[in-house]
């Protein structure tokens, strides 16, 4: 074997046994390629999702339509909210008073006693008065006065 072929063979062996495994490990596990892996996984997930919902109404309305401007604020026929301020006020009302407050009586399987369970959706101050401060901070963060 000539010296040039021996050097080429040695170089190929080093690439195959040392460099490629090190690069593979860095690409699959290293922090330098973490964002690239995230983008790649997102692309795979997006392709899977698009395939799964191919025949849905959502796809018929939005897929491949280049609708990037966002959804406009349309007047709500029931509540009449059409501006971000009105929508935010409705959110605050639901947060303060709750969207629903439901008590259901269920039977305890062990003791056979009737246990009332309360289901509530909305904010609560837990006796500490933090709810209103949260609302004020959230309101300022969203650009409302």
XYZ file of N, CA and C in Angstrom:
435
model
N 0.848 -1.172 0.000
C 0.000 0.000 0.000
C 0.900 1.243 0.000
N 0.553 2.210 -0.815
C 1.360 3.426 -0.906
C 1.108 4.290 0.324
N 2.046 5.184 0.646
C 1.878 6.040 1.825
C 0.648 6.936 1.738
N 0.311 7.399 0.520
C -0.873 8.256 0.377
C -2.152 7.495 0.700
N -2.239 6.248 0.213
C -3.437 5.441 0.483
C -3.522 5.094 1.967
N -2.390 4.864 2.606
C -2.375 4.558 4.031
C -2.844 5.746 4.864
N -2.417 6.943 4.475
C -2.838 8.153 5.182
C -4.329 8.382 4.978
N -4.805 8.194 3.744
C -6.237 8.344 3.460
C -7.064 7.337 4.244
N -6.592 6.097 4.316
C -7.314 5.059 5.055
C -7.351 5.403 6.541
N -6.212 5.874 7.079
C -6.155 6.259 8.491
C -7.080 7.440 8.759
N -7.076 8.427 7.857
C -7.967 9.579 8.007
C -9.430 9.167 7.966
N -9.777 8.282 7.052
C -11.161 7.792 6.959
C -11.557 7.039 8.218
N -10.628 6.244 8.747
C -10.916 5.483 9.964
C -11.121 6.428 11.152
N -10.306 7.467 11.261
C -10.448 8.446 12.351
C -11.797 9.160 12.246
N -12.167 9.565 11.029
C -13.458 10.229 10.829
C -14.591 9.299 11.231
N -14.530 8.028 10.778
C -15.594 7.063 11.053
C -15.702 6.710 12.538
N -14.588 6.526 13.210
C -14.604 6.008 14.578
C -14.600 7.095 15.658
N -14.103 8.281 15.353
C -13.979 9.307 16.387
C -14.833 10.538 16.083
N -14.644 11.119 14.916
C -15.289 12.402 14.613
C -16.796 12.260 14.435
N -17.242 11.302 13.623
C -18.692 11.149 13.381
C -19.444 10.811 14.671
N -18.976 9.866 15.517
C -19.693 9.634 16.782
C -19.716 10.860 17.700
N -18.617 11.628 17.729
C -18.591 12.832 18.574
C -19.573 13.878 18.048
N -19.612 14.065 16.729
C -20.570 15.006 16.141
C -22.007 14.546 16.365
N -22.247 13.256 16.202
C -23.595 12.714 16.409
C -24.057 12.953 17.838
N -23.172 12.710 18.800
C -23.525 12.930 20.203
C -23.799 14.411 20.467
N -22.960 15.293 19.928
C -23.146 16.733 20.141
C -24.451 17.212 19.514
N -24.758 16.748 18.322
C -25.991 17.164 17.648
C -27.215 16.653 18.395
N -27.175 15.415 18.874
C -28.339 14.815 19.532
C -28.493 15.204 20.995
N -27.394 15.595 21.661
C -27.475 15.836 23.101
C -26.875 17.164 23.560
N -26.027 17.776 22.771
C -25.298 18.966 23.205
C -26.152 20.220 23.253
N -25.720 21.161 24.096
C -26.484 22.402 24.252
C -26.344 23.316 23.040
N -25.274 23.174 22.273
C -25.077 24.026 21.099
C -26.137 23.789 20.020
N -26.706 22.606 19.991
C -27.701 22.275 18.974
C -29.111 22.157 19.556
N -29.306 22.618 20.781
C -30.612 22.478 21.442
C -31.709 23.209 20.677
N -31.455 24.427 20.235
C -32.481 25.179 19.502
C -32.768 24.542 18.150
N -31.749 24.044 17.484
C -31.955 23.372 16.204
C -32.805 22.115 16.386
N -32.535 21.344 17.448
C -33.360 20.158 17.727
C -34.800 20.554 18.006
N -34.992 21.659 18.732
C -36.342 22.125 19.046
C -37.089 22.515 17.770
N -36.433 23.225 16.872
C -37.063 23.610 15.605
C -37.388 22.367 14.788
N -36.461 21.430 14.733
C -36.671 20.200 13.966
C -37.850 19.408 14.532
N -37.905 19.271 15.859
C -39.025 18.554 16.478
C -40.341 19.286 16.252
N -40.314 20.603 16.267
C -41.525 21.383 15.990
C -41.996 21.166 14.565
N -41.060 21.090 13.640
C -41.401 20.836 12.241
C -42.046 19.462 12.081
N -41.500 18.466 12.747
C -42.079 17.120 12.699
C -43.480 17.129 13.299
N -43.648 17.789 14.449
C -44.957 17.863 15.096
C -45.963 18.603 14.216
N -45.541 19.694 13.592
C -46.440 20.457 12.722
C -46.884 19.615 11.532
N -45.970 18.860 10.943
C -46.328 18.000 9.808
C -47.305 16.915 10.254
N -47.065 16.330 11.432
C -47.971 15.304 11.950
C -49.352 15.893 12.210
N -49.380 17.068 12.837
C -50.653 17.710 13.171
C -51.428 18.061 11.902
N -50.739 18.586 10.917
C -51.389 18.957 9.658
C -51.984 17.722 8.979
N -51.267 16.615 9.043
C -51.766 15.366 8.451
C -52.982 14.850 9.219
N -52.946 14.968 10.548
C -54.037 14.454 11.381
C -55.337 15.235 11.194
N -55.245 16.554 11.001
C -56.463 17.370 10.914
C -56.793 17.764 9.476
N -56.276 16.991 8.531
C -56.415 17.332 7.116
C -57.860 17.559 6.696
N -58.799 16.793 7.202
C -60.193 16.880 6.766
C -61.089 17.638 7.737
N -60.516 18.336 8.691
C -61.340 19.033 9.680
C -61.773 20.401 9.166
N -62.786 20.959 9.799
C -63.284 22.288 9.430
C -62.222 23.351 9.694
N -61.424 23.155 10.736
C -60.353 24.093 11.057
C -59.367 24.200 9.897
N -59.019 23.070 9.318
C -58.099 23.061 8.189
C -58.714 23.724 6.969
N -59.981 23.462 6.735
C -60.641 24.045 5.567
C -60.670 25.567 5.650
N -60.762 26.106 6.852
C -60.856 27.555 7.016
C -59.480 28.219 7.072
N -58.503 27.587 7.757
C -57.247 28.271 8.033
C -56.008 27.711 7.328
N -55.937 26.424 7.058
C -54.699 25.828 6.552
C -54.352 26.340 5.159
N -53.088 26.664 4.986
C -52.541 27.115 3.703
C -53.277 28.317 3.123
N -53.789 29.188 3.961
C -54.515 30.380 3.502
C -53.696 31.654 3.714
N -52.519 31.536 4.318
C -51.663 32.691 4.615
C -52.389 33.743 5.443
N -53.219 33.294 6.364
C -53.928 34.215 7.256
C -53.027 34.473 8.461
N -52.288 35.559 8.392
C -51.324 35.848 9.453
C -51.660 37.109 10.227
N -52.685 37.825 9.818
C -53.012 39.095 10.467
C -53.682 38.900 11.819
N -54.192 37.726 12.115
C -54.864 37.483 13.380
C -56.365 37.612 13.248
N -57.043 37.267 14.300
C -58.498 37.318 14.309
C -58.918 38.703 14.773
N -59.769 39.337 14.030
C -60.253 40.667 14.377
C -61.256 40.573 15.522
N -61.498 41.698 16.187
C -62.488 41.761 17.251
C -63.861 41.981 16.624
N -64.666 40.946 16.594
C -66.015 41.060 16.050
C -66.999 41.241 17.201
N -68.047 41.979 16.939
C -69.047 42.243 17.968
C -69.692 40.931 18.387
N -69.661 40.684 19.676
C -70.296 39.503 20.247
C -71.799 39.756 20.281
N -72.560 38.933 19.575
C -74.007 39.157 19.447
C -74.719 39.083 20.792
N -74.211 38.292 21.712
C -74.897 38.125 22.995
C -74.501 39.219 23.980
N -73.210 39.422 24.170
C -72.739 40.349 25.200
C -72.357 41.722 24.663
N -72.224 41.878 23.373
C -71.943 43.179 22.795
C -70.523 43.677 22.981
N -69.576 42.847 23.381
C -68.200 43.296 23.574
C -67.472 43.284 22.235
N -66.880 44.413 21.888
C -66.180 44.454 20.610
C -64.783 45.038 20.714
N -64.463 45.710 21.790
C -63.137 46.304 21.927
C -62.333 45.506 22.945
N -61.014 45.611 22.877
C -60.200 44.926 23.880
C -60.555 45.359 25.303
N -60.889 46.625 25.498
C -61.263 47.121 26.830
C -62.519 46.426 27.338
N -63.535 46.298 26.478
C -64.783 45.637 26.888
C -64.549 44.159 27.183
N -63.731 43.518 26.375
C -63.416 42.104 26.610
C -62.663 41.956 27.926
N -61.730 42.870 28.197
C -60.983 42.814 29.445
C -61.896 43.030 30.646
N -62.861 43.940 30.530
C -63.811 44.174 31.619
C -64.630 42.917 31.896
N -65.019 42.195 30.846
C -65.753 40.936 31.036
C -64.876 39.900 31.730
N -63.587 39.878 31.373
C -62.649 38.969 32.029
C -62.544 39.297 33.515
N -62.408 40.592 33.838
C -62.317 40.996 35.242
C -63.568 40.615 36.013
N -64.723 40.800 35.404
C -65.978 40.452 36.066
C -66.023 38.951 36.351
N -65.639 38.137 35.384
C -65.624 36.687 35.601
C -64.589 36.312 36.646
N -63.462 37.018 36.667
C -62.419 36.724 37.639
C -62.873 37.064 39.051
N -63.544 38.202 39.213
C -63.970 38.654 40.538
C -65.174 37.880 41.058
N -66.186 37.716 40.208
C -67.431 37.096 40.661
C -67.493 35.606 40.371
N -66.687 35.146 39.440
C -66.702 33.745 39.064
C -67.595 33.510 37.860
N -67.204 32.565 37.041
C -68.001 32.230 35.862
C -69.123 31.268 36.243
N -68.840 30.385 37.191
C -69.888 29.515 37.714
C -69.545 29.114 39.142
N -70.578 28.766 39.891
C -70.449 28.343 41.274
C -71.460 27.225 41.454
N -70.993 25.984 41.537
C -71.881 24.829 41.496
C -71.575 23.911 42.670
N -72.603 23.473 43.368
C -72.443 22.519 44.463
C -73.136 21.229 44.057
N -72.380 20.146 44.088
C -72.917 18.840 43.711
C -72.763 17.910 44.909
N -73.835 17.209 45.235
C -73.779 16.257 46.343
C -73.418 14.891 45.784
N -72.337 14.336 46.329
C -71.864 13.028 45.886
C -71.797 12.099 47.086
N -71.947 10.819 46.827
C -71.921 9.824 47.896
C -70.501 9.304 48.071
N -70.038 9.315 49.330
C -68.722 8.779 49.661
C -68.764 7.264 49.491
N -67.899 6.670 48.661
C -67.963 5.228 48.432
C -67.613 4.402 49.666
N -66.831 4.955 50.584
C -66.429 4.196 51.768
C -67.463 4.327 52.881
N -67.780 5.549 53.259
C -68.682 5.775 54.388
C -70.143 5.897 54.005
N -70.445 5.911 52.711
C -71.814 6.049 52.201
C -72.509 7.311 52.709
N -71.724 8.332 53.014
C -72.296 9.611 53.422
C -72.399 10.518 52.198
N -73.345 11.438 52.250
C -73.474 12.421 51.183
C -72.505 13.565 51.473
N -71.652 13.850 50.492
C -70.641 14.893 50.645
C -70.917 15.986 49.618
N -71.129 17.225 50.075
C -71.295 18.310 49.100
C -69.926 18.751 48.570
N -69.810 18.826 47.257
C -68.573 19.295 46.624
C -68.879 20.579 45.872
N -68.021 21.573 46.066
C -68.239 22.871 45.437
C -67.265 23.032 44.271
N -67.812 23.382 43.116
C -67.021 23.651 41.922
C -67.196 25.127 41.586
N -66.069 25.844 41.515
C -66.109 27.287 41.310
C -65.061 27.675 40.280
N -65.418 28.568 39.394
C -64.468 29.097 38.424
C -64.413 30.606 38.581
N -63.222 31.125 38.805
C -63.048 32.562 38.962
C -61.904 32.832 39.906
N -61.750 34.077 40.299
C -60.669 34.452 41.194
C -61.076 34.284 42.636
N -60.113 34.430 43.472
C -60.363 34.375 44.905
C -59.249 35.094 45.621
N -59.572 35.744 46.729
C -58.523 36.490 47.423
C -57.978 35.742 48.631
N -58.548 34.602 48.982
C -58.079 33.800 50.112
C -57.942 34.623 51.384
N -58.760 35.674 51.511
C -58.725 36.499 52.706
C -57.526 37.423 52.784
N -56.739 37.530 51.733
C -55.525 38.337 51.786
C -55.614 39.597 50.940
N -56.660 39.762 50.165
C -56.825 40.970 49.361
C -55.882 41.073 48.182
N -55.294 39.973 47.746
C -54.335 40.016 46.648
C -55.015 40.071 45.283
N -56.245 39.654 45.216
C -56.921 39.556 43.927
C -56.955 40.897 43.213
N -57.337 41.967 43.919
C -57.450 43.272 43.279
C -56.100 43.789 42.804
N -55.046 43.552 43.575
C -53.711 43.981 43.143
C -53.291 43.208 41.899
N -53.604 41.911 41.862
C -53.303 41.117 40.663
C -54.019 41.700 39.453
N -55.277 42.053 39.617
C -56.055 42.624 38.513
C -55.436 43.931 38.040
N -55.011 44.778 38.973
C -54.416 46.059 38.586
C -53.099 45.848 37.840
N -52.251 44.935 38.354
C -50.972 44.686 37.694
C -51.179 44.076 36.314
N -52.102 43.128 36.206
C -52.376 42.471 34.926
C -52.917 43.483 33.919
N -53.740 44.375 34.392
C -54.336 45.399 33.532
C -53.250 46.321 32.970
N -52.319 46.748 33.829
C -51.225 47.606 33.365
C -50.328 46.854 32.390
N -50.073 45.583 32.652
C -49.212 44.795 31.769
C -49.819 44.645 30.382
N -51.137 44.652 30.291
C -51.819 44.529 29.002
C -51.982 45.874 28.305
N -51.546 46.961 28.930
C -51.615 48.271 28.301
C -52.870 49.057 28.617
N -53.652 48.609 29.609
C -54.846 49.345 30.001
C -54.502 50.249 31.170
N -55.232 51.360 31.291
C -54.972 52.316 32.374
C -55.667 51.908 33.641
